[in-house]
Tab-separated table of C-alpha atoms in Angstrom:
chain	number	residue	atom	x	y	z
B	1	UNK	CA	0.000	0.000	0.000
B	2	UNK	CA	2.490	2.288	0.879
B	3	UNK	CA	4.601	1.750	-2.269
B	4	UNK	CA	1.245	2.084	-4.537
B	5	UNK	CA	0.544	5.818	-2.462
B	6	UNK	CA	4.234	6.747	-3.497
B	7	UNK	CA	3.925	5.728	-6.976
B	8	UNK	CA	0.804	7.207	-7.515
B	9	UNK	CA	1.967	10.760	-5.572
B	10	UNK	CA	5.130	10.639	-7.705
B	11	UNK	CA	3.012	10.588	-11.234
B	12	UNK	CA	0.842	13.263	-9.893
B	13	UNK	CA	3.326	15.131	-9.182
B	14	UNK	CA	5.624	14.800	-12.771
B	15	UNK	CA	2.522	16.756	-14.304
B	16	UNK	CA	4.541	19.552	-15.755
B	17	UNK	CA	2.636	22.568	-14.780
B	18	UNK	CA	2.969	25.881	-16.839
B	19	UNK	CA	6.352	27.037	-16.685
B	20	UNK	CA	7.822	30.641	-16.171
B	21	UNK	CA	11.685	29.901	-16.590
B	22	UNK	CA	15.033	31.648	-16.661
B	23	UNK	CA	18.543	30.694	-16.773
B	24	UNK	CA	21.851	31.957	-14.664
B	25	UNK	CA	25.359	31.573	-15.473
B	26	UNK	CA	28.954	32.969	-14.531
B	27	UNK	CA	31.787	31.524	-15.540
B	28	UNK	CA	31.355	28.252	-12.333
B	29	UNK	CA	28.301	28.584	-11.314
B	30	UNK	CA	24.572	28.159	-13.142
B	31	UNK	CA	20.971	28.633	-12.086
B	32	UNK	CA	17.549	27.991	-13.267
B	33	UNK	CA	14.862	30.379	-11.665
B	34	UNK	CA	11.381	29.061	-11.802
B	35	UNK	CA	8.770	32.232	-10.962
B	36	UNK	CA	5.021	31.995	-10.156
B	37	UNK	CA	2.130	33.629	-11.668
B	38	UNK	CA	2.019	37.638	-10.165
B	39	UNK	CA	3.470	38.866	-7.013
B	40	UNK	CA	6.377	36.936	-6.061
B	41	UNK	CA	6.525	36.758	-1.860
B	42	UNK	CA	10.248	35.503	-1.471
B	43	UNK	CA	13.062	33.111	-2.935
B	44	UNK	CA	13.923	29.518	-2.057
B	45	UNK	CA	17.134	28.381	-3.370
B	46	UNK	CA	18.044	24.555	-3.838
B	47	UNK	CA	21.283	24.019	-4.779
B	48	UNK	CA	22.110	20.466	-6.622
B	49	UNK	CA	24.827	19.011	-8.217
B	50	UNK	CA	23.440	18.833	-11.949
B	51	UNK	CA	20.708	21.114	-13.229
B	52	UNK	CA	17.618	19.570	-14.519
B	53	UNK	CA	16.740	18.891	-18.063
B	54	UNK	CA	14.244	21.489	-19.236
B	55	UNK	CA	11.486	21.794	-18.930
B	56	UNK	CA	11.852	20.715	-15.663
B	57	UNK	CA	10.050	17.674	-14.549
B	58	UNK	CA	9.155	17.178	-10.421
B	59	UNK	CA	9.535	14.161	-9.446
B	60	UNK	CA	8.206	15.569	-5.652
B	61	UNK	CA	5.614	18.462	-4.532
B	62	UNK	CA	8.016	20.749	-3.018
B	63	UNK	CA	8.522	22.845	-5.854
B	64	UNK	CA	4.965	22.857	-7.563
B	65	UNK	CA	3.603	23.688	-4.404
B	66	UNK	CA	6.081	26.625	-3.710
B	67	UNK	CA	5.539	28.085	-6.768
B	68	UNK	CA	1.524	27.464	-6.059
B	69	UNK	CA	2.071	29.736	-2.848
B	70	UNK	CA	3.495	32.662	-4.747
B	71	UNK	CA	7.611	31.377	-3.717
B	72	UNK	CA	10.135	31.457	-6.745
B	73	UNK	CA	12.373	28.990	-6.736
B	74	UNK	CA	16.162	29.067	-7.682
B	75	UNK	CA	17.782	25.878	-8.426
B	76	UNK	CA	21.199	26.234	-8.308
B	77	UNK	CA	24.566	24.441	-9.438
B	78	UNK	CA	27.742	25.789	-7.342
B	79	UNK	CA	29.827	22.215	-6.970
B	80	UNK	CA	33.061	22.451	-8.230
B	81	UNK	CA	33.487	18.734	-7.346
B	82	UNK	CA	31.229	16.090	-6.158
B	83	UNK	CA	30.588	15.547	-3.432
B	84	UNK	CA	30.926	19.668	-2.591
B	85	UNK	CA	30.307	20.518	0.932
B	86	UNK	CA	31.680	23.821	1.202
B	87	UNK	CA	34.544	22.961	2.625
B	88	UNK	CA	35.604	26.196	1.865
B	89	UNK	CA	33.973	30.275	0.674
B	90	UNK	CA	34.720	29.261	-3.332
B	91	UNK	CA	31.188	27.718	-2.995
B	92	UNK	CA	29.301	30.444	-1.292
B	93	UNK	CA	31.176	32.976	-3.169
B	94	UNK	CA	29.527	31.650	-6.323
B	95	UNK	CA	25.998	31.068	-5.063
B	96	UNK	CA	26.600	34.290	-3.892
B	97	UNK	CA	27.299	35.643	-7.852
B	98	UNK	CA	24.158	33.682	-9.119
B	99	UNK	CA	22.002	35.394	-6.357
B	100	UNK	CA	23.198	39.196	-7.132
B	101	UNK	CA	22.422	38.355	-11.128
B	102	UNK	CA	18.901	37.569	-9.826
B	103	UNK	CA	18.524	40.314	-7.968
B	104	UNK	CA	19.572	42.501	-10.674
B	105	UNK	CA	17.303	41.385	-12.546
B	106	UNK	CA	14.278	40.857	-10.093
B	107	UNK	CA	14.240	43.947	-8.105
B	108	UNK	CA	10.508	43.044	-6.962
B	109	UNK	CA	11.634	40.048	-4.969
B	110	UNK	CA	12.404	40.690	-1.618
B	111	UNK	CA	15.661	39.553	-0.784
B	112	UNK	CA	14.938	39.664	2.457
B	113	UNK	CA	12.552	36.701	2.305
B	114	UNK	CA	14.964	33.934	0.812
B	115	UNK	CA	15.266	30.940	2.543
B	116	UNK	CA	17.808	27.976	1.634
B	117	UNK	CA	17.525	23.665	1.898
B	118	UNK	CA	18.126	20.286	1.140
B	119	UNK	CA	19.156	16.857	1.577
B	120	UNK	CA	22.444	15.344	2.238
B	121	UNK	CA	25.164	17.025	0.854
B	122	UNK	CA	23.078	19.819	-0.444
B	123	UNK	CA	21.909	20.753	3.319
B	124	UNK	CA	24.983	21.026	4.261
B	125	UNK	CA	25.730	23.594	1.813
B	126	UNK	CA	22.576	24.784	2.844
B	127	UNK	CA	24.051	25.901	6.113
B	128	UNK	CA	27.064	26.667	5.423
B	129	UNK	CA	25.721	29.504	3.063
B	130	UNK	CA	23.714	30.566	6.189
B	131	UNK	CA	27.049	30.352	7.945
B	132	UNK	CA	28.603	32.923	5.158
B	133	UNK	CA	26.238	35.174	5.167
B	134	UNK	CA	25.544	35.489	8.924
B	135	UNK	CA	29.552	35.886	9.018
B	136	UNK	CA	29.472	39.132	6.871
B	137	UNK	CA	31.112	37.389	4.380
B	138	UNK	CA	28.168	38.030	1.662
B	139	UNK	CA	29.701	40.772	-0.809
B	140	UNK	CA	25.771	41.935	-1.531
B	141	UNK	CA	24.801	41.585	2.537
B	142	UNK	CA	22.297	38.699	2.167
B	143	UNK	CA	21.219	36.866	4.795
B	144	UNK	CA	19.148	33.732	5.047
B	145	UNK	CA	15.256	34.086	6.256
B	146	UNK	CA	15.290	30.288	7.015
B	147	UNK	CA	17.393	26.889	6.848
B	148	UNK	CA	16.040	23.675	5.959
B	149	UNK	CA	18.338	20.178	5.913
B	150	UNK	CA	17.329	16.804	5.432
B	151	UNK	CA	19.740	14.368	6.516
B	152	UNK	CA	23.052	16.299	5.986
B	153	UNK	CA	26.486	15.237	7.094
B	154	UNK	CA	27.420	18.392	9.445
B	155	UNK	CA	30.570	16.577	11.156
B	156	UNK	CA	33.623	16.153	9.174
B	157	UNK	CA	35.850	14.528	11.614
B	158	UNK	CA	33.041	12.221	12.367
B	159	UNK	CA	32.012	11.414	8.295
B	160	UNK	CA	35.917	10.516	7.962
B	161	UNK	CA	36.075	8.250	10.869
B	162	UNK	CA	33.169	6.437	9.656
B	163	UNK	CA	34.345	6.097	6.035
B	164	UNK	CA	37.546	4.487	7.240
B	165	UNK	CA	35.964	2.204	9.258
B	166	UNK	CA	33.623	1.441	6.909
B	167	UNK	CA	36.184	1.028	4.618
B	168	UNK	CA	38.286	-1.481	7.234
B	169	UNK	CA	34.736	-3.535	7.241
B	170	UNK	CA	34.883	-4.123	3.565
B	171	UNK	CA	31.319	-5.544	3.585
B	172	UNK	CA	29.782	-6.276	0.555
B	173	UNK	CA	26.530	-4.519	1.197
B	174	UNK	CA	28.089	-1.392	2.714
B	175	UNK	CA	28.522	2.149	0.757
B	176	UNK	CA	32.136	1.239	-0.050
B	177	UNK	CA	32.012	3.350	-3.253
B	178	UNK	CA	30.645	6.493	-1.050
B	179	UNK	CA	33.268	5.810	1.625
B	180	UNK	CA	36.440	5.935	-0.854
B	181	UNK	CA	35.488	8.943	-2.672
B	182	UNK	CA	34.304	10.895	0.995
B	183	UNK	CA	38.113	9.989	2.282
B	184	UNK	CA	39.681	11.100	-1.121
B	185	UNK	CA	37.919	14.422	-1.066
B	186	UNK	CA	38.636	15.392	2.357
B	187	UNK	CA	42.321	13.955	2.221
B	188	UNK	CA	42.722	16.324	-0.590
B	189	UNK	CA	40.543	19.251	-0.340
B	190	UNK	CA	42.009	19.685	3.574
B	191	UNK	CA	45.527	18.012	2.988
B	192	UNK	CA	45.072	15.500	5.514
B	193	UNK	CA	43.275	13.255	8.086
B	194	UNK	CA	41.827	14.642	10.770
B	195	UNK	CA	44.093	13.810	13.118
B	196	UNK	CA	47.031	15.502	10.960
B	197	UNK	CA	44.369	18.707	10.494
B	198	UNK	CA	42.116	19.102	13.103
B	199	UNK	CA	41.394	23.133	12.581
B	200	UNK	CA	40.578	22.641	9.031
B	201	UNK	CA	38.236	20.206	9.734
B	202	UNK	CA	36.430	22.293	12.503
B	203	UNK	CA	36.745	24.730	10.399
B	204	UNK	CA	34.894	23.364	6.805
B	205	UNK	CA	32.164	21.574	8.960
B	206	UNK	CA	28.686	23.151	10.337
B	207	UNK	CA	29.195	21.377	13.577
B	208	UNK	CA	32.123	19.215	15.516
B	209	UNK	CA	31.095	17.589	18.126
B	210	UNK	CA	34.895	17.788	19.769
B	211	UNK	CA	34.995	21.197	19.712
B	212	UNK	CA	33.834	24.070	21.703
B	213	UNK	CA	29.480	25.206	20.918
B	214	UNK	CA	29.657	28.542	21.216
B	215	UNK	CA	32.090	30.067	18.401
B	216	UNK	CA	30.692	27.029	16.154
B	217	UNK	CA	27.134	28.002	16.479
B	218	UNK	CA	26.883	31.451	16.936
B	219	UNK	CA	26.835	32.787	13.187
B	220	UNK	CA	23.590	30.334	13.227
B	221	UNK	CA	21.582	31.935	15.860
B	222	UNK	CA	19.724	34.518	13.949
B	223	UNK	CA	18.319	32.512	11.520
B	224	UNK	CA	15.492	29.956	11.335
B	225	UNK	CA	16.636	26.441	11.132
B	226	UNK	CA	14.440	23.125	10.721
B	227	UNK	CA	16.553	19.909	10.487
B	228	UNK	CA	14.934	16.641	9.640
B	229	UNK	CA	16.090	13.047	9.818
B	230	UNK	CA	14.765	9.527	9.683
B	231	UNK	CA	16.472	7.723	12.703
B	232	UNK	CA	15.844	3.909	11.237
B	233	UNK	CA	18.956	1.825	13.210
B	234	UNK	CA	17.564	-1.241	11.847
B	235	UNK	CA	17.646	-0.297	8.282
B	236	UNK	CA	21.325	0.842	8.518
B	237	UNK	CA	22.133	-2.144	10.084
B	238	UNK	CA	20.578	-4.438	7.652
B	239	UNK	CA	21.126	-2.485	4.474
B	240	UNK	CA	24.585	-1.068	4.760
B	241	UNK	CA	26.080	-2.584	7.882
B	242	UNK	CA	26.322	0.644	9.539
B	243	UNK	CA	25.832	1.497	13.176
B	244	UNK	CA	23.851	4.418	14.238
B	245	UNK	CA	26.840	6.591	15.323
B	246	UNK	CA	27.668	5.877	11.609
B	247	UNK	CA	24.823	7.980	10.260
B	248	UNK	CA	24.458	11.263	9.911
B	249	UNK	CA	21.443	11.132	12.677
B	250	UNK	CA	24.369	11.571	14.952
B	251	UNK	CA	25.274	14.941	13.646
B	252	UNK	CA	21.919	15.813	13.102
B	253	UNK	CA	21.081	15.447	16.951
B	254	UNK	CA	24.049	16.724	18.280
B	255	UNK	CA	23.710	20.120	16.387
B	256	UNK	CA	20.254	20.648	17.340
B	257	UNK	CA	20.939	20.257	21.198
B	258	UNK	CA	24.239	22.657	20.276
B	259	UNK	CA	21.465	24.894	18.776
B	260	UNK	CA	19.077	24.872	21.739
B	261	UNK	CA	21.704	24.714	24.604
B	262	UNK	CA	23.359	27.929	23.076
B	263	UNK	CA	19.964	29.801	23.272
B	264	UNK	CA	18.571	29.443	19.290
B	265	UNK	CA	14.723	30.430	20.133
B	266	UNK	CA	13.739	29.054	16.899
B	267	UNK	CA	15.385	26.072	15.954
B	268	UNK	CA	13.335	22.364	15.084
B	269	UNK	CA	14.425	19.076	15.211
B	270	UNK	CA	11.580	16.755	13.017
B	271	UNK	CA	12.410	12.917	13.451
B	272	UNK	CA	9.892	10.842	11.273
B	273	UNK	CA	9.491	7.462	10.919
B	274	UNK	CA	8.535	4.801	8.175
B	275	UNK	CA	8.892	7.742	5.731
B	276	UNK	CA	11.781	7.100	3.770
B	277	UNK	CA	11.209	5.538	0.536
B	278	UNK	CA	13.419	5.990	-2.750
B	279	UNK	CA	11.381	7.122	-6.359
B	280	UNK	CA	11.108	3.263	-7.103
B	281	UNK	CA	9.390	2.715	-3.969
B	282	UNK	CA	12.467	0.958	-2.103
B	283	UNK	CA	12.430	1.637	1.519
B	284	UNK	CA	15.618	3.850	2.124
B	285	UNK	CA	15.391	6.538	5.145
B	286	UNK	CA	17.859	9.005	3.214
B	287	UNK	CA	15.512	10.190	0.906
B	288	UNK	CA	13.711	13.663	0.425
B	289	UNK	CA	10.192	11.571	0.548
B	290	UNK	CA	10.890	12.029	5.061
B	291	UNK	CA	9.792	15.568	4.463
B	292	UNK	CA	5.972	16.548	4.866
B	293	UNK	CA	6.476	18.918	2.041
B	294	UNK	CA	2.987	20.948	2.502
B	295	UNK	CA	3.881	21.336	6.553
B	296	UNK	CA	7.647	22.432	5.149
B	297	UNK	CA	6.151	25.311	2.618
B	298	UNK	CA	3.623	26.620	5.506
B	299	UNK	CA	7.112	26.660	7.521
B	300	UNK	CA	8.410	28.924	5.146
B	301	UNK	CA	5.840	30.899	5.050
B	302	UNK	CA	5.505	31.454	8.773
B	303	UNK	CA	8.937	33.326	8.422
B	304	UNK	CA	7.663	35.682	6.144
């Protein structure tokens, strides 16, 4: 039943619906802005890897329904290598590019109401643009009306650790392909292990749980910030031989008590359960399909 609800939401929601589109580019960055009919209430950016084909086809609600509720969306490519997790400002310097063009352009949408998510590796970016532009570091001043992440890997020293010894496991049903090319792009990117760079690791992740709250989360205590997980210990045990320390629940948790315990007033931690499913209907907890995408849009739109 459940897989015949997914497949059935997913076709509904590949309907193209009429499409007002525009394209971004500087020389390493590219954007596709998707606008709704009249007034235009605020920005939500999603930054991917790829771009979609055009015209774009949605495989889940979240966008059609933004747009439905007067939100243009900005879907973004910054990565200069996958995975990218903003490891350092190149990244946020170029979203930051893609978002003045817009601006330029689109005087009648209010900065001031953009708001920034995603899953995985793109919620991390996510926050760490939040991160930027809470730091001053924005060359145009923006700042974030509101975070969403789904699932993101926020701990660097920890996402090593568990690559290696997921890597010293060799089991055949593990993420072994993941695992080598997470190690490779942190051994590279911050010349070393963590052990051998410590500060650089602090410093290109949201949150590390072995070092001090405060300086970490204080450039994230002025903005909105909803974080949502799947906590399914069974599933990683089963499916990829993980443990639960293993997953990025662990980060996910420990940020959001960092959050609270260093006075964030609006911060939310959503933990759902049997929601994660893949597009083919394979149960898989790290999967957009954990977000309640209507109760995320009226999020955003409490901010505004």
């Amino acid at each position: 039943m459940k897989h015949t609800i997914l497949l059935l939401a997913l076709l509904f929601s590949l309907t193209s619906l009429s499409q007002n589109i525009e394209r971004y580019t500087t020389s390493s960055a590219e954007g596709i802005l998707l606008l709704p009919e009249g007034e235009v209430l605020g920005l939500i950016i999603r930054d991917f890897s790829e771009l979609p084909e055009l015209p774009v086809r949605y495989t889940y609600q979240f966008t059609p329904l933004a747009l439905q509720d007067s939100m243009a969306v900005f879907v973004t490519r910054t990565s200069a290598y996958y995975p990218d997790l903003y490891l350092n400002d190149d990244g946020p310097k170029r979203l930051d590019s893609l978002l003045h063009q817009l601006f330029e352009k689109h005087p009648e949408i209010p900065s001031k109401n953009t708001f920034i998510g995603g899953i995985s590796a793109s919620g991390t970016r996510a926050l760490r643009y939040t991160e930027y532009c809470n730091s001053g570091k924005s060359m145009y001043g923006y700042k974030m009306k509101g975070c969403f992440a789904v699932d993101p890997p926020l701990d660097l020293e920890r996402f090593f650790q568990t690559c290696v010894k997921i890597l010293e496991r060799n089991h055949e049903i593990s993420n072994i392909w993941e695992c080598n090319l997470i190690t490779e792009t942190l051994l590279t990117h911050l010349e070393g292990t963590p052990s051998e760079q410590y500060d650089k690791y602090v410093d290109a992740s949201v949150y590390s749980y072995s070092s001090p709250d405060e300086p970490q989360i204080a450039p994230y205590l002025e903005t909105p910030i909803i974080l949502i997980h799947e906590p399914d210990v069974e599933w990683w045990v089963e499916n990829r031989m993980a443990a639960s320390a293993e997953s990025n629940m662990t980060d996910v948790s420990a940020f959001y008590v960092a959050l609270v315990s260093q006075g964030h007033s609006d911060a939310t931690l959503i933990n759902t359960r049997d929601r994660g499913y893949d597009v083919n209907g394979n149960r898989k907890p790290h999967s957009w399909s954990i977000v309640n995408e209507p109760e995320l849009i009226d999020w955003i739109k409490s901010k505004l």
